[in-house]
Coordinates of C-alpha atoms in Angstrom, one line a residue:
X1 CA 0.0 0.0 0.0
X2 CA 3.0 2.3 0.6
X3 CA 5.0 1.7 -2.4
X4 CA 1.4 2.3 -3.8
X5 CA 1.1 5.4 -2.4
X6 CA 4.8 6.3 -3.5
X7 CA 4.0 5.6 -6.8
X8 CA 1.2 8.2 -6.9
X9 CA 3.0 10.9 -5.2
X10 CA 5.9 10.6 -7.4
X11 CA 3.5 10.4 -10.3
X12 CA 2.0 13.3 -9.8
X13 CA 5.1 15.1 -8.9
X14 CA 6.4 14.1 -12.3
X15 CA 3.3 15.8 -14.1
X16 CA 3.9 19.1 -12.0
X17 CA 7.8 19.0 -13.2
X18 CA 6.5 18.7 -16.4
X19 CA 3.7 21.9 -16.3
X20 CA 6.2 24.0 -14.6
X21 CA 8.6 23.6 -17.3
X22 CA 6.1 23.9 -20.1
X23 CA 4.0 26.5 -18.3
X24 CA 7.3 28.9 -17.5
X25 CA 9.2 28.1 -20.9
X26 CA 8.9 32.2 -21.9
X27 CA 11.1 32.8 -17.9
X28 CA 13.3 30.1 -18.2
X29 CA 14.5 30.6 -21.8
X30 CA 17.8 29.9 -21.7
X31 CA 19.2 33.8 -23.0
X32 CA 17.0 35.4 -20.5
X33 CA 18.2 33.1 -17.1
X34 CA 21.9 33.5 -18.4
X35 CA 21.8 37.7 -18.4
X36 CA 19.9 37.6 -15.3
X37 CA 22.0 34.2 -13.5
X38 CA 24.1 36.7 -11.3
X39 CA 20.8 38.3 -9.7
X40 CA 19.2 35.6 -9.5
X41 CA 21.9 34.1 -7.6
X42 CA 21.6 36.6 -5.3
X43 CA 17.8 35.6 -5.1
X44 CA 17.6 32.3 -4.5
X45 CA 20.0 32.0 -2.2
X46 CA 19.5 35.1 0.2
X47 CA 17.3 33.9 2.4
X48 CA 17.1 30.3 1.5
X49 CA 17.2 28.0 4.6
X50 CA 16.2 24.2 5.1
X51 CA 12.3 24.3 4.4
X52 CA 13.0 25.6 1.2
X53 CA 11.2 28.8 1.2
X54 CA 12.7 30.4 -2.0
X55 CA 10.5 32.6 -3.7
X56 CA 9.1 34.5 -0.4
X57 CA 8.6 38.1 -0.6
X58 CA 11.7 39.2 1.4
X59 CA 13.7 37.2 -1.1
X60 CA 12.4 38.7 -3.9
X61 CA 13.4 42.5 -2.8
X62 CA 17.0 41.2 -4.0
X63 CA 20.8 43.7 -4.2
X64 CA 18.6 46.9 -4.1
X65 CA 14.9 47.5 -4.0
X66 CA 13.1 44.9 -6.5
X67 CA 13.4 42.6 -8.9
X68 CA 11.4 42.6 -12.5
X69 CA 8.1 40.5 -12.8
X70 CA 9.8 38.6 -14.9
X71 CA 12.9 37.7 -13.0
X72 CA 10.0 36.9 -10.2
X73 CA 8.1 34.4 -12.0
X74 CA 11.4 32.7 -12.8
X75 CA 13.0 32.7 -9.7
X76 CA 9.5 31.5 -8.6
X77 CA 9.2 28.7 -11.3
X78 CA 13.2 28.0 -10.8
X79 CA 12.5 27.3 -6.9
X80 CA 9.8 25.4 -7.4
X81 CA 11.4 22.6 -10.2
X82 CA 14.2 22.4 -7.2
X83 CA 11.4 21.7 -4.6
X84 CA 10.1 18.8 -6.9
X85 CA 13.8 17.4 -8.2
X86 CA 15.0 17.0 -4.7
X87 CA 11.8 15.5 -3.7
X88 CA 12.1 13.1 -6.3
X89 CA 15.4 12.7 -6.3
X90 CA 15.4 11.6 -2.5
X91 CA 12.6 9.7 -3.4
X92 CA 15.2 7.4 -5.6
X93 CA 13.0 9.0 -8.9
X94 CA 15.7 11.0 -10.3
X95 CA 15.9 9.4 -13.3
X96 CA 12.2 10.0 -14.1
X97 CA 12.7 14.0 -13.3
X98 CA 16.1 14.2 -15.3
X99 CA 13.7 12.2 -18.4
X100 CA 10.9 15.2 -18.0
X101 CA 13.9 17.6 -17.7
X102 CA 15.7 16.6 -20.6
X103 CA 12.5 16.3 -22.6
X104 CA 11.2 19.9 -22.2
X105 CA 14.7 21.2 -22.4
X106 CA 16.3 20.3 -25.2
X107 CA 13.8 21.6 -27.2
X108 CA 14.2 24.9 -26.1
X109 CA 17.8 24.5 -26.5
X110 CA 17.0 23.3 -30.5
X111 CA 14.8 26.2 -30.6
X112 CA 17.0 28.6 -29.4
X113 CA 20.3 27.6 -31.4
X114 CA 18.0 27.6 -34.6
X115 CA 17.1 30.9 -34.2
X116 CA 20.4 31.6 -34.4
X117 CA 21.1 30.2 -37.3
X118 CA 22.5 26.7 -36.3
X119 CA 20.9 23.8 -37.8
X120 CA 21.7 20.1 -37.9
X121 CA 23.6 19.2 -41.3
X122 CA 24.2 16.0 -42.9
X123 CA 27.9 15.0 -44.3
X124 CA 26.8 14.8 -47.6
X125 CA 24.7 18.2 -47.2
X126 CA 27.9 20.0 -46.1
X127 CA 29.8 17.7 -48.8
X128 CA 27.5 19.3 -51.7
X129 CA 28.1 23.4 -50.4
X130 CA 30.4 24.9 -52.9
X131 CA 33.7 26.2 -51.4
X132 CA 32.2 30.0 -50.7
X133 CA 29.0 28.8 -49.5
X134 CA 30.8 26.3 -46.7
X135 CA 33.2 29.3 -45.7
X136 CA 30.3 31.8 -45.7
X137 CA 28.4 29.3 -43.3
X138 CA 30.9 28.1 -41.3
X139 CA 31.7 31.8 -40.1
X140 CA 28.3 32.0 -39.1
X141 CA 28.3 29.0 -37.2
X142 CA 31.3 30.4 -35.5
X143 CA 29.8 33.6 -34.6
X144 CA 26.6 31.9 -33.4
X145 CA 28.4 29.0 -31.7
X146 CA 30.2 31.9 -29.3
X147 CA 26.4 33.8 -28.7
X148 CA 25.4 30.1 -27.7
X149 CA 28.1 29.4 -25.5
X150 CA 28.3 32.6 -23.8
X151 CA 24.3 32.8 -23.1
X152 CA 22.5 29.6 -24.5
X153 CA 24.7 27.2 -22.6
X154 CA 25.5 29.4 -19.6
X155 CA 21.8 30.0 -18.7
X156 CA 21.3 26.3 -19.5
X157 CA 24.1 25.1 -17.1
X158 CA 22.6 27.9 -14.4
X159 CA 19.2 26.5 -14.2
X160 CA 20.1 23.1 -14.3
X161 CA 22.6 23.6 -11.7
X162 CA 20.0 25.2 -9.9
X163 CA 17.0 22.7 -9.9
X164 CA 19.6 19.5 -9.3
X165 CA 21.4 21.3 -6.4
X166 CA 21.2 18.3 -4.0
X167 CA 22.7 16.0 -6.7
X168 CA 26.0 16.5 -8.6
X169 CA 25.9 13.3 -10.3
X170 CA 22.5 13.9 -11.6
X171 CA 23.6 18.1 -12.7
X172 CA 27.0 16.8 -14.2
X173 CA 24.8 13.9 -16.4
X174 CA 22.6 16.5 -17.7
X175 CA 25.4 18.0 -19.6
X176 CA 26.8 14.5 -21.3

């Protein structure tokens, strides 16, 4: 009856991970966490403490008088995926959150890398550019590789190193 009642729990914790990450996509995009990683920082760990009460309205008045609606919701949202993984992940369901995680991601990642111009590419697509054409593109994939890395990837690795605090296993295996 216990493992029963586990099962449900974790269930329905697994849904909620899920709605949070679809619900917030527009505050968690990758661009927007990485410019605003440093203050959020400051946020969500002011006045965390061991219940976990991120999000509170003393935390949100953050280095100065206030924070943005937007940074709120995603400081909210971002606190609230970390609430659930560590649940889960105590709960010995980390694979199942790291699945919904990945799932929801990465396609925000793929969205966000086409709209800057990277896109996947056969061999024999890139085999068939003339020489001009492959030199022209493979400049823009430079420039747009180093937008990715410095924001794309950097917000990624912020929010994911946020929501799997409790596990560095579990944030170094989202990155591999």
């Amino acid at each position: 009856m216990a493992q029963k009642l586990m099962q449900i729990a974790m269930h329905r914790l697994e849904k909620e991970f899920y709605q949070i990450l679809s619900a917030n996509k527009e505050y968690l995009n990758p661009e927007s966490v990485s410019s605003r990683s440093s203050h959020l920082t400051r946020s969500l760990s002011s006045n965390s403490d061991d219940e976990g009460d991120v999000g509170s309205d003393n935390e949100i008045r953050v280095a100065g008088d206030s924070i943005s609606e937007v940074e709120r919701l995603s400081a909210l949202a971002m606190s609230d995926l970390k609430l659930i993984a560590d649940s889960m992940i105590s709960c010995g369901y980390g694979k199942e959150c790291i699945k919904i995680y990945r799932i929801i991601r990465i396609s925000i990642v793929d969205e966000a890398l086409h709209r800057l111009g990277i896109k996947r590419w056969t061999s024999s697509q890139i085999n068939r550019m003339n020489p001009e054409a492959l030199e022209h593109n493979i400049s823009k994939w430079i420039d747009s590789a180093k937008i990715a890395v410095r924001t794309l990837f950097r917000g990624e690795r912020f929010l994911c190193d946020h929501v799997f605090s409790a596990n560095e296993t579990l944030r170094e295996v989202m990155f591999f």
